[in-house]
């Protein structure tokens, strides 16, 4: 479904994405792990088209999307959520979701339909709102809701956008344990055919939801395997916990 | 994001009815003022549509307006076409130019966008001023007005033309409101809120900006066609860029991003100008002070201020009545 071939990106002499190749099957749940500065978000920006790679290719369904702009990739069904909330602050939660859903349903350019009161679209909006736990907050202004609710909406926007491939950049960053477990629940309710790539710091979540795990370090893929293999890998614990031998 | 509230409907209808009553009872000069209000209000609606709801602050709407007036004159006088065709030409020319400006400037933001619109406006001015066939600095005269005798309306009559102009405000408002509440209009507002996210959701931003600017331009073209019929004469004075600035003042005075506020602003501007110029020739100064007060008071404009005042009063009244039922 999503294939990344030898993707490279450097800023001057700094190589932030170094020959990354990935292959996700349809419906696969892949978690990307890696310490700060490993190039995880850069990889997402490359996949979503927000920055252009120095070399390499990105394919969806076997078709190269490397030269497509951001909006065209979204049209194909590549949808992302951001690590830092990137919302429509001045609008209500319902209006936010409507905007995303209208694009996905091909209505956003219509001069005749009022998407706000369109029953078909309202159904998508309420469904997504229920999915991310914002069902009773549709009329609330984004600027007036909590950080946690904004994180939920951040994922909601990506879901309402009708994705085939969903990229989620640290969806649980900065939220409490109860919301993290609610998010576990959400991931399990997603349609099984949806391909999901998640950047995550929370190891428990990663091991719980992932079919497979990719570990990035210094822009390189240093490990790829199942959750069990990852748990057993000394390399991964070394990257995450440091090399303890020196202190011994 | 645009919502047609009851207050908006009420204020709009009050203004339209007020202007019509004023026209029926007013003098020749009063009717001139009403037509002036109508032209300014239509232009202010078209500017608010892109500036208030899309963040595209335009300094070329005066030029688009002038282009509309000239297109009307060109078809009506130079080609001898009927006024109805001239109106269509005004709208099409204004739309086309607006679309082109919107498309070319879609990647620029803020001050660069404003300066780009100014440059486009000045281009139109220079072209018109230097064009011999369009009369150069002499302009064109001998224009005729729309013939609406089929529905029993005679636009040669000052009263009927003034009422027709007021109805054009209503028509323009309805068109702008329908555009803003459509899926297209909401997406356009979304681009204003967060352009990058809107793009990431799959929106070809430039198309929306270009079409919105074109549609807004066509409304400015309606104002141009109205102005051309009013004076039955066009000159490069119609295209001077300071008029764009005056329209922006009207929009901000009335309430940016409220759609009905600009109509209110146009009424206030025209009548205030008329009243103050009876007393002093420094009426610009008074308008300037008023503008500064409006901006310092939060920039909501007259309509925005009214809306806030009523909302606060309702909020105050709500707990009070709640306490009463408790007791």
Coordinates of C-alpha atoms in Angstrom, one line a residue:
Chain A
X1 CA 0.0 0.0 0.0
X2 CA 2.7 2.4 1.1
X3 CA 6.2 1.9 -0.3
X4 CA 9.2 4.1 0.4
X5 CA 12.3 3.4 -1.7
X6 CA 15.8 4.7 -0.7
X7 CA 14.4 8.0 0.5
X8 CA 17.1 10.6 1.3
X9 CA 16.9 14.1 2.6
X10 CA 19.8 16.4 3.6
X11 CA 19.9 20.0 4.8
X12 CA 23.3 21.1 3.7
X13 CA 25.8 18.6 5.0
X14 CA 23.3 17.3 7.6
X15 CA 21.7 14.1 6.5
X16 CA 18.3 13.8 8.3
X17 CA 16.8 11.0 6.2
X18 CA 19.4 8.4 5.1
X19 CA 18.4 5.8 2.6
X20 CA 15.1 4.9 4.2
X21 CA 13.0 2.1 2.7
X22 CA 9.7 0.9 4.1
X23 CA 7.0 -1.4 2.8
X24 CA 3.6 -1.4 4.4
X25 CA 0.9 -3.9 3.4
X26 CA -2.7 -2.8 3.1
X27 CA -4.2 -2.7 6.6
X28 CA -0.8 -2.9 8.3
X29 CA -0.2 -1.0 11.6
X30 CA 3.4 0.2 11.7
X31 CA 4.9 2.1 14.6
X32 CA 8.0 4.2 14.0
X33 CA 10.2 4.5 17.1
X34 CA 13.4 6.5 17.6
X35 CA 15.0 8.9 19.9
X36 CA 14.6 12.7 19.5
X37 CA 16.2 14.0 16.4
X38 CA 16.1 10.6 14.7
X39 CA 14.3 12.1 11.7
X40 CA 10.8 10.7 12.3
X41 CA 8.9 13.9 11.7
X42 CA 11.1 14.7 8.7
X43 CA 10.2 11.3 7.3
X44 CA 6.5 12.2 7.7
X45 CA 7.0 15.6 6.0
X46 CA 8.6 13.8 3.1
X47 CA 5.8 11.3 2.8
X48 CA 3.1 14.0 3.0
X49 CA 4.9 16.1 0.4
X50 CA 5.5 19.1 2.7
X51 CA 9.2 18.9 1.8
X52 CA 10.9 17.4 -1.2
X53 CA 13.3 14.5 -0.9
X54 CA 16.9 14.8 -2.1
X55 CA 16.5 11.4 -3.7
X56 CA 14.3 8.3 -3.5
X57 CA 10.7 7.6 -4.2
X58 CA 7.4 7.2 -2.4
X59 CA 4.6 4.9 -3.8
X60 CA 1.0 4.5 -2.9
X61 CA -0.7 1.5 -4.5
X62 CA 2.3 1.0 -6.7
X63 CA 2.1 4.5 -8.2
X64 CA 4.8 7.0 -7.5
X65 CA 3.6 10.1 -5.7
X66 CA 7.1 11.6 -5.3
X67 CA 6.4 14.6 -7.6
X68 CA 2.9 15.3 -6.4
X69 CA 2.1 18.3 -4.2
X70 CA 0.6 18.0 -0.7
X71 CA -3.0 18.5 -1.8
X72 CA -2.8 15.9 -4.5
X73 CA -1.4 13.3 -2.1
X74 CA -4.2 14.1 0.3
X75 CA -6.7 13.5 -2.6
X76 CA -5.2 10.0 -3.2
X77 CA -5.9 9.2 0.4
X78 CA -2.8 10.1 2.3
X79 CA -3.9 11.8 5.4
X80 CA -1.8 13.0 8.4
X81 CA -2.1 14.4 11.8
X82 CA 0.6 16.6 13.3
X83 CA 2.8 16.4 16.4
X84 CA 2.0 20.1 17.1
X85 CA -1.7 20.9 16.9
X86 CA -2.4 22.4 13.5
X87 CA -6.1 23.2 13.7
X88 CA -8.7 25.9 12.6
X89 CA -8.5 27.7 15.9
X90 CA -11.2 30.3 15.2
X91 CA -13.8 27.7 14.3
X92 CA -15.9 25.2 16.2
X93 CA -14.9 21.5 16.4
X94 CA -17.8 20.6 14.1
X95 CA -16.7 23.2 11.6
X96 CA -13.2 21.8 11.7
X97 CA -14.4 18.3 11.0
X98 CA -16.8 19.5 8.3
X99 CA -14.0 21.2 6.4
X100 CA -11.9 18.0 6.3
X101 CA -14.9 15.8 5.5
X102 CA -16.1 18.1 2.7
X103 CA -12.7 17.8 1.0
X104 CA -12.8 14.0 1.3
X105 CA -16.4 13.8 -0.1
X106 CA -15.4 16.1 -3.1
X107 CA -17.9 18.8 -2.0
X108 CA -15.5 21.5 -0.9
X109 CA -15.7 23.4 -4.2
X110 CA -19.4 23.3 -4.5
X111 CA -21.0 26.8 -4.7
X112 CA -24.5 25.4 -4.3
X113 CA -24.4 23.0 -1.3
X114 CA -24.2 24.3 2.2
X115 CA -22.0 21.6 3.7
X116 CA -22.8 22.8 7.2
X117 CA -26.4 21.5 6.9
X118 CA -25.8 18.6 4.6
X119 CA -27.2 15.5 6.2
X120 CA -24.7 13.1 4.5
X121 CA -21.7 15.2 5.7
X122 CA -23.1 15.8 9.2
X123 CA -23.2 12.0 9.6
X124 CA -19.5 11.7 8.8
X125 CA -18.8 14.6 11.2
X126 CA -20.8 13.1 14.1
X127 CA -19.3 9.6 13.4
X128 CA -15.7 10.9 13.5
X129 CA -16.5 13.0 16.5
X130 CA -17.8 10.0 18.3
X131 CA -14.8 8.0 17.3
X132 CA -12.3 10.5 18.8
X133 CA -14.5 11.3 21.8
X134 CA -15.7 14.7 20.9
X135 CA -19.3 13.9 20.2
X136 CA -20.8 16.4 22.7
X137 CA -18.4 19.2 21.8
X138 CA -19.2 19.9 18.2
X139 CA -20.4 23.4 18.9
X140 CA -17.3 24.4 21.0
X141 CA -14.8 26.8 19.7
X142 CA -11.4 25.2 19.3
X143 CA -9.7 28.2 21.0
X144 CA -11.8 27.4 24.1
X145 CA -11.1 23.7 24.5
X146 CA -8.4 21.9 26.4
X147 CA -5.1 20.7 25.0
X148 CA -6.3 17.1 25.2
X149 CA -9.4 17.8 23.2
X150 CA -7.3 19.5 20.6
X151 CA -5.1 16.4 20.3
X152 CA -8.3 14.4 19.8
X153 CA -9.4 16.8 17.1
X154 CA -6.0 16.7 15.4
X155 CA -6.6 13.0 14.9
X156 CA -10.2 13.6 14.0
X157 CA -9.3 15.9 11.2
X158 CA -7.1 13.2 9.7
X159 CA -9.8 10.6 10.0
X160 CA -12.6 12.9 8.6
X161 CA -10.3 13.4 5.6
X162 CA -11.2 9.9 4.4
X163 CA -7.7 8.3 4.5
X164 CA -6.5 5.1 2.9
X165 CA -3.1 5.6 4.5
X166 CA -3.1 7.4 7.9
X167 CA 0.1 9.0 9.2
X168 CA -0.1 10.0 12.8
X169 CA 2.8 12.0 14.3
X170 CA 2.9 11.4 18.1
X171 CA -0.9 11.5 18.5
X172 CA -0.5 11.1 22.3
X173 CA 2.3 13.6 22.9
X174 CA 1.6 15.6 26.0
X175 CA -1.6 14.0 27.1
X176 CA -2.3 12.0 30.3
X177 CA -2.6 8.2 30.8
X178 CA -6.3 8.1 30.6
X179 CA -6.3 9.7 27.2
X180 CA -3.5 7.4 26.1
X181 CA -5.6 4.4 26.9
X182 CA -8.6 6.0 25.2
X183 CA -6.3 6.3 22.1
X184 CA -5.4 2.6 22.3
X185 CA -9.1 2.0 22.1
X186 CA -9.6 4.3 19.1
X187 CA -6.8 2.6 17.2
X188 CA -8.5 -0.7 17.6
X189 CA -11.8 0.6 16.2
X190 CA -10.3 1.8 13.0
X191 CA -11.3 -0.1 9.9
X192 CA -9.0 -3.0 9.4
X193 CA -8.2 -2.1 5.8
X194 CA -6.8 1.3 6.8
X195 CA -3.0 1.4 6.6
X196 CA -1.6 3.3 9.6
X197 CA 1.9 4.6 10.3
X198 CA 2.4 6.1 13.7
X199 CA 5.3 7.9 15.3
X200 CA 5.1 7.1 19.0
X201 CA 7.2 7.5 22.1
X202 CA 5.0 5.4 24.3
X203 CA 6.5 1.9 24.2
X204 CA 3.5 0.2 25.7
X205 CA 1.2 1.7 23.1
X206 CA 3.7 0.8 20.3
X207 CA 3.9 -2.9 21.4
X208 CA 0.2 -3.1 21.9
X209 CA -1.1 -1.8 18.6
X210 CA 1.7 -2.4 16.1
X211 CA 1.8 -5.2 13.6
X212 CA 5.4 -4.2 13.0
X213 CA 7.9 -1.7 14.2
X214 CA 10.6 0.4 12.5
X215 CA 13.3 2.0 14.5
X216 CA 15.0 5.1 13.2
X217 CA 18.3 6.5 14.5
X218 CA 20.3 9.3 12.9
X219 CA 17.9 9.2 9.9
X220 CA 18.6 5.5 9.2
X221 CA 16.4 2.5 9.6
X222 CA 18.4 0.5 12.2
X223 CA 15.8 -2.1 13.0
X224 CA 12.6 -3.6 11.6
X225 CA 10.6 -6.4 13.1
X226 CA 7.5 -7.5 15.1
X227 CA 6.8 -6.1 18.5
X228 CA 8.2 -9.2 20.2
X229 CA 11.4 -9.1 18.2
X230 CA 11.7 -5.4 19.1
X231 CA 11.2 -6.1 22.7
X232 CA 14.0 -8.7 22.6
X233 CA 16.4 -6.6 20.6
X234 CA 19.4 -5.4 22.5
X235 CA 20.1 -2.8 19.8
X236 CA 16.7 -1.1 20.4
X237 CA 17.1 -1.0 24.2
X238 CA 20.6 0.4 23.7
X239 CA 19.3 3.2 21.5
X240 CA 16.5 4.0 23.9
X241 CA 18.2 3.4 27.2
X242 CA 21.8 4.1 26.4
X243 CA 24.8 1.8 26.7
X244 CA 25.1 0.8 30.3
X245 CA 28.3 -1.0 30.0
X246 CA 30.5 2.1 30.4
X247 CA 29.0 2.7 33.8
X248 CA 29.5 -0.8 35.1
Chain B
X1 CA -16.9 31.6 9.1
X2 CA -20.1 33.1 7.8
X3 CA -23.4 32.7 9.6
X4 CA -26.5 34.6 8.6
X5 CA -27.9 35.5 12.0
X6 CA -31.2 37.1 12.8
X7 CA -29.4 40.3 13.8
X8 CA -27.8 40.5 10.4
X9 CA -31.1 40.0 8.6
X10 CA -32.7 42.6 10.8
X11 CA -30.0 45.2 10.3
X12 CA -29.8 44.7 6.5
X13 CA -33.6 45.0 6.1
X14 CA -33.7 48.0 8.4
X15 CA -31.1 49.8 6.2
X16 CA -32.8 48.9 2.9
X17 CA -36.2 49.9 4.1
X18 CA -34.8 53.1 5.7
X19 CA -33.0 54.0 2.4
X20 CA -36.2 53.4 0.4
X21 CA -38.3 55.6 2.7
X22 CA -35.6 58.3 2.6
X23 CA -35.6 58.1 -1.2
X24 CA -39.4 58.5 -1.4
X25 CA -39.4 61.5 0.9
X26 CA -36.1 63.0 0.0
X27 CA -35.0 65.7 -2.4
X28 CA -33.0 65.3 -5.6
X29 CA -29.8 65.6 -3.5
X30 CA -31.0 63.0 -1.0
X31 CA -31.5 60.5 -3.9
X32 CA -27.9 61.2 -5.0
X33 CA -26.7 60.3 -1.6
X34 CA -28.7 57.1 -1.6
X35 CA -27.2 56.0 -5.0
X36 CA -23.8 56.9 -3.6
X37 CA -24.5 54.7 -0.5
X38 CA -25.6 51.9 -2.8
X39 CA -22.5 51.9 -4.9
X40 CA -20.2 52.1 -1.9
X41 CA -22.1 49.4 -0.1
X42 CA -22.0 46.9 -3.0
X43 CA -18.3 47.5 -3.4
X44 CA -17.8 47.2 0.4
X45 CA -19.7 43.8 0.4
X46 CA -17.4 42.6 -2.4
X47 CA -14.3 43.7 -0.5
X48 CA -15.5 42.2 2.8
X49 CA -16.1 38.9 1.0
X50 CA -12.4 38.4 0.3
X51 CA -10.8 40.6 2.9
X52 CA -13.0 39.8 5.9
X53 CA -13.6 36.1 5.2
X54 CA -10.5 35.2 3.2
X55 CA -7.9 37.6 4.6
X56 CA -7.1 38.9 1.1
X57 CA -6.9 42.6 1.8
X58 CA -7.4 44.2 -1.5
X59 CA -6.3 47.6 -2.8
X60 CA -7.5 46.9 -6.3
X61 CA -11.2 46.7 -5.9
X62 CA -11.5 50.3 -6.8
X63 CA -9.9 49.5 -10.1
X64 CA -12.1 46.4 -10.6
X65 CA -15.1 48.7 -10.0
X66 CA -13.7 51.2 -12.5
X67 CA -13.1 48.4 -15.0
X68 CA -16.7 47.3 -14.7
X69 CA -17.9 50.8 -15.3
X70 CA -15.6 51.1 -18.4
X71 CA -16.7 47.7 -19.7
X72 CA -20.3 48.9 -19.4
X73 CA -19.4 52.2 -21.3
X74 CA -17.4 50.4 -23.9
X75 CA -20.2 48.0 -24.9
X76 CA -22.9 50.7 -24.5
X77 CA -21.2 53.6 -26.2
X78 CA -18.4 52.3 -28.4
X79 CA -20.2 49.2 -29.7
X80 CA -23.7 50.6 -29.4
X81 CA -24.8 47.5 -27.4
X82 CA -27.9 47.5 -25.2
X83 CA -27.4 48.2 -21.5
X84 CA -28.4 44.6 -20.5
X85 CA -25.4 43.3 -22.5
X86 CA -23.3 46.1 -21.1
X87 CA -24.1 44.9 -17.5
X88 CA -23.1 41.4 -18.5
X89 CA -19.8 42.7 -20.0
X90 CA -19.1 44.6 -16.8
X91 CA -19.6 41.5 -14.6
X92 CA -17.6 39.3 -17.0
X93 CA -14.7 41.8 -17.3
X94 CA -14.6 42.3 -13.5
X95 CA -14.7 38.5 -12.9
X96 CA -11.9 37.8 -15.3
X97 CA -9.6 40.4 -14.0
X98 CA -10.4 39.4 -10.4
X99 CA -9.7 35.8 -11.2
X100 CA -6.4 36.6 -12.8
X101 CA -5.3 38.8 -9.8
X102 CA -6.3 36.1 -7.4
X103 CA -4.5 33.3 -9.3
X104 CA -1.3 35.3 -9.7
X105 CA -1.2 36.5 -6.1
X106 CA -2.4 33.2 -4.5
X107 CA 1.0 32.4 -3.1
X108 CA 1.7 35.8 -1.6
X109 CA 0.5 36.8 1.8
X110 CA 0.2 39.9 4.0
X111 CA 1.8 43.1 2.9
X112 CA 3.1 41.5 -0.3
X113 CA -0.4 40.5 -1.3
X114 CA -1.7 44.0 -0.6
X115 CA 1.1 45.6 -2.7
X116 CA 0.5 43.2 -5.5
X117 CA -3.2 44.1 -5.7
X118 CA -2.2 47.8 -5.7
X119 CA 0.1 47.2 -8.6
X120 CA -2.6 45.4 -10.6
X121 CA -5.0 48.2 -9.9
X122 CA -2.6 50.8 -11.1
X123 CA -2.1 48.8 -14.2
X124 CA -5.7 49.1 -15.0
X125 CA -5.6 52.8 -14.2
X126 CA -2.7 53.5 -16.6
X127 CA -4.2 51.4 -19.4
X128 CA -7.4 53.3 -19.2
X129 CA -5.8 56.7 -18.8
X130 CA -3.5 56.1 -21.8
X131 CA -6.1 54.5 -24.1
X132 CA -7.4 56.8 -26.8
X133 CA -10.2 54.5 -27.7
X134 CA -11.5 54.6 -24.2
X135 CA -11.4 58.4 -24.2
X136 CA -8.1 58.8 -22.3
X137 CA -8.4 61.3 -19.5
X138 CA -11.6 62.7 -21.0
X139 CA -13.5 59.5 -20.4
X140 CA -16.7 58.6 -22.3
X141 CA -20.2 60.0 -22.1
X142 CA -23.6 59.4 -23.6
X143 CA -24.3 56.2 -21.6
X144 CA -27.9 54.9 -21.4
X145 CA -29.5 53.1 -18.5
X146 CA -31.1 49.7 -18.3
X147 CA -34.6 49.6 -19.9
X148 CA -36.9 47.9 -17.3
X149 CA -40.1 49.2 -18.9
X150 CA -41.2 45.6 -19.3
X151 CA -41.8 45.4 -15.6
X152 CA -43.1 48.9 -15.3
X153 CA -39.9 50.5 -14.0
X154 CA -38.4 53.6 -15.5
X155 CA -34.8 54.0 -14.5
X156 CA -34.7 57.5 -16.1
X157 CA -36.6 58.6 -13.0
X158 CA -34.3 59.6 -10.2
X159 CA -36.6 58.0 -7.5
X160 CA -36.9 54.8 -9.3
X161 CA -33.2 54.6 -10.1
X162 CA -32.4 55.2 -6.4
X163 CA -34.7 52.5 -5.3
X164 CA -33.3 50.2 -8.0
X165 CA -29.8 50.9 -6.5
X166 CA -31.0 50.0 -3.0
X167 CA -32.4 46.7 -4.3
X168 CA -29.1 46.0 -5.9
X169 CA -27.5 46.2 -2.4
X170 CA -29.9 43.5 -1.3
X171 CA -29.2 41.4 -4.3
X172 CA -25.5 41.7 -3.9
X173 CA -25.7 40.8 -0.2
X174 CA -27.8 37.7 -0.9
X175 CA -25.3 36.5 -3.6
X176 CA -22.3 37.1 -1.3
X177 CA -24.0 35.4 1.6
X178 CA -24.9 32.4 -0.6
X179 CA -21.3 32.1 -1.8
X180 CA -19.9 32.4 1.7
X181 CA -22.3 29.8 3.2
X182 CA -21.7 27.3 0.4
X183 CA -19.1 24.5 0.8
X184 CA -16.8 26.7 -1.4
X185 CA -17.2 29.7 0.9
X186 CA -16.6 27.6 4.0
X187 CA -13.4 26.1 2.5
X188 CA -12.3 29.6 1.6
X189 CA -12.8 30.7 5.2
X190 CA -10.9 27.6 6.3
X191 CA -8.0 28.7 4.1
X192 CA -8.0 32.0 5.9
X193 CA -7.9 30.3 9.3
X194 CA -5.1 27.9 8.4
X195 CA -3.9 27.7 4.9
X196 CA -1.3 25.0 5.4
X197 CA -3.7 22.6 7.1
X198 CA -6.4 23.2 4.4
X199 CA -3.8 22.3 1.8
X200 CA -2.7 19.3 3.7
X201 CA -6.4 18.2 3.8
X202 CA -6.3 18.2 0.0
X203 CA -7.4 21.6 -1.1
X204 CA -5.9 23.3 -4.2
X205 CA -5.6 26.6 -2.4
X206 CA -4.9 28.8 -5.4
X207 CA -8.0 27.7 -7.2
X208 CA -10.1 28.8 -4.2
X209 CA -8.4 32.1 -3.9
X210 CA -8.6 32.9 -7.6
X211 CA -12.3 31.9 -7.8
X212 CA -13.2 33.8 -4.7
X213 CA -11.4 36.9 -5.9
X214 CA -13.1 36.6 -9.3
X215 CA -16.6 36.2 -7.7
X216 CA -15.9 39.2 -5.4
X217 CA -14.6 41.1 -8.5
X218 CA -17.9 40.4 -10.3
X219 CA -19.8 42.0 -7.4
X220 CA -17.5 45.0 -7.7
X221 CA -18.4 45.0 -11.5
X222 CA -22.1 45.3 -10.5
X223 CA -21.2 48.4 -8.5
X224 CA -19.3 49.7 -11.6
X225 CA -22.2 49.1 -13.9
X226 CA -24.4 50.9 -11.4
X227 CA -22.1 53.9 -11.2
X228 CA -21.8 54.1 -15.0
X229 CA -25.5 54.2 -15.3
X230 CA -25.9 56.7 -12.5
X231 CA -23.7 59.5 -14.0
X232 CA -24.0 58.2 -17.6
X233 CA -20.4 59.1 -17.9
X234 CA -17.1 57.4 -17.1
X235 CA -13.7 58.9 -16.5
X236 CA -10.3 57.6 -15.1
X237 CA -11.3 59.2 -11.8
X238 CA -13.4 56.0 -11.2
X239 CA -10.2 53.9 -11.3
X240 CA -8.0 55.9 -8.9
X241 CA -6.5 53.7 -6.2
X242 CA -7.5 55.9 -3.2
X243 CA -11.1 54.8 -3.8
X244 CA -10.0 51.2 -2.9
X245 CA -8.6 52.7 0.4
X246 CA -11.9 54.5 1.0
X247 CA -13.8 51.2 0.6
X248 CA -11.5 49.5 3.0
X249 CA -12.2 52.3 5.5
X250 CA -15.9 51.7 5.1
X251 CA -15.5 47.9 5.6
X252 CA -13.4 48.4 8.8
X253 CA -15.7 51.1 10.1
X254 CA -18.8 49.0 9.6
X255 CA -17.2 45.7 10.7
X256 CA -14.7 43.5 8.8
X257 CA -15.9 40.0 8.3
X258 CA -19.6 40.6 9.1
X259 CA -20.9 41.3 5.6
X260 CA -23.7 43.5 6.8
X261 CA -21.3 45.8 8.7
X262 CA -19.9 47.2 5.4
X263 CA -23.4 48.1 4.3
X264 CA -23.8 50.0 7.6
X265 CA -20.4 51.5 7.1
X266 CA -21.4 52.8 3.7
X267 CA -24.5 54.5 5.1
X268 CA -22.5 56.1 7.9
X269 CA -19.7 57.2 5.7
X270 CA -21.8 58.9 3.0
X271 CA -24.3 60.6 5.4
X272 CA -21.6 61.6 7.9
X273 CA -19.4 63.0 5.0
X274 CA -22.4 65.0 3.8
X275 CA -23.3 66.3 7.3
X276 CA -19.8 67.2 8.3
X277 CA -18.9 68.9 5.0
X278 CA -21.7 71.3 5.7
X279 CA -19.8 72.4 8.8
X280 CA -16.2 72.0 7.9
X281 CA -14.1 71.1 4.9
X282 CA -11.9 68.9 7.1
X283 CA -14.4 66.0 7.0
X284 CA -11.5 63.6 6.2
X285 CA -10.1 64.3 9.6
X286 CA -13.3 63.4 11.4
X287 CA -13.6 60.2 9.5
X288 CA -9.9 59.5 10.3
X289 CA -10.5 60.0 14.0
X290 CA -13.6 57.8 13.8
X291 CA -11.5 55.1 12.1
X292 CA -8.8 55.3 14.8
X293 CA -11.4 55.0 17.5
X294 CA -13.0 51.9 15.8
X295 CA -9.6 50.2 15.4
X296 CA -8.5 51.0 19.0
X297 CA -11.9 49.7 20.4
X298 CA -11.0 46.2 19.2
X299 CA -11.5 46.6 15.4
X300 CA -15.0 45.1 15.5
X301 CA -16.5 48.0 13.7
X302 CA -20.0 49.4 14.3
X303 CA -21.8 46.2 13.6
X304 CA -19.3 44.1 15.5
X305 CA -19.7 46.4 18.5
X306 CA -23.5 46.2 18.3
X307 CA -23.3 42.4 18.2
X308 CA -21.0 42.3 21.2
X309 CA -23.1 44.7 23.1
X310 CA -26.3 42.6 22.5
X311 CA -24.5 39.4 23.4
X312 CA -23.2 40.8 26.7
X313 CA -26.7 42.1 27.5
X314 CA -28.2 38.6 26.7
X315 CA -25.5 37.0 28.9
X316 CA -26.3 39.4 31.8
X317 CA -30.0 38.8 31.4
X318 CA -29.8 35.0 31.3
X319 CA -28.5 34.4 34.9
X320 CA -30.8 37.1 36.2
X321 CA -33.9 35.4 34.8
X322 CA -32.5 32.1 36.0
X323 CA -32.2 33.4 39.6
X324 CA -35.8 34.6 39.3
X325 CA -37.2 31.1 38.6
X326 CA -35.0 29.7 41.4
X327 CA -36.7 32.2 43.8

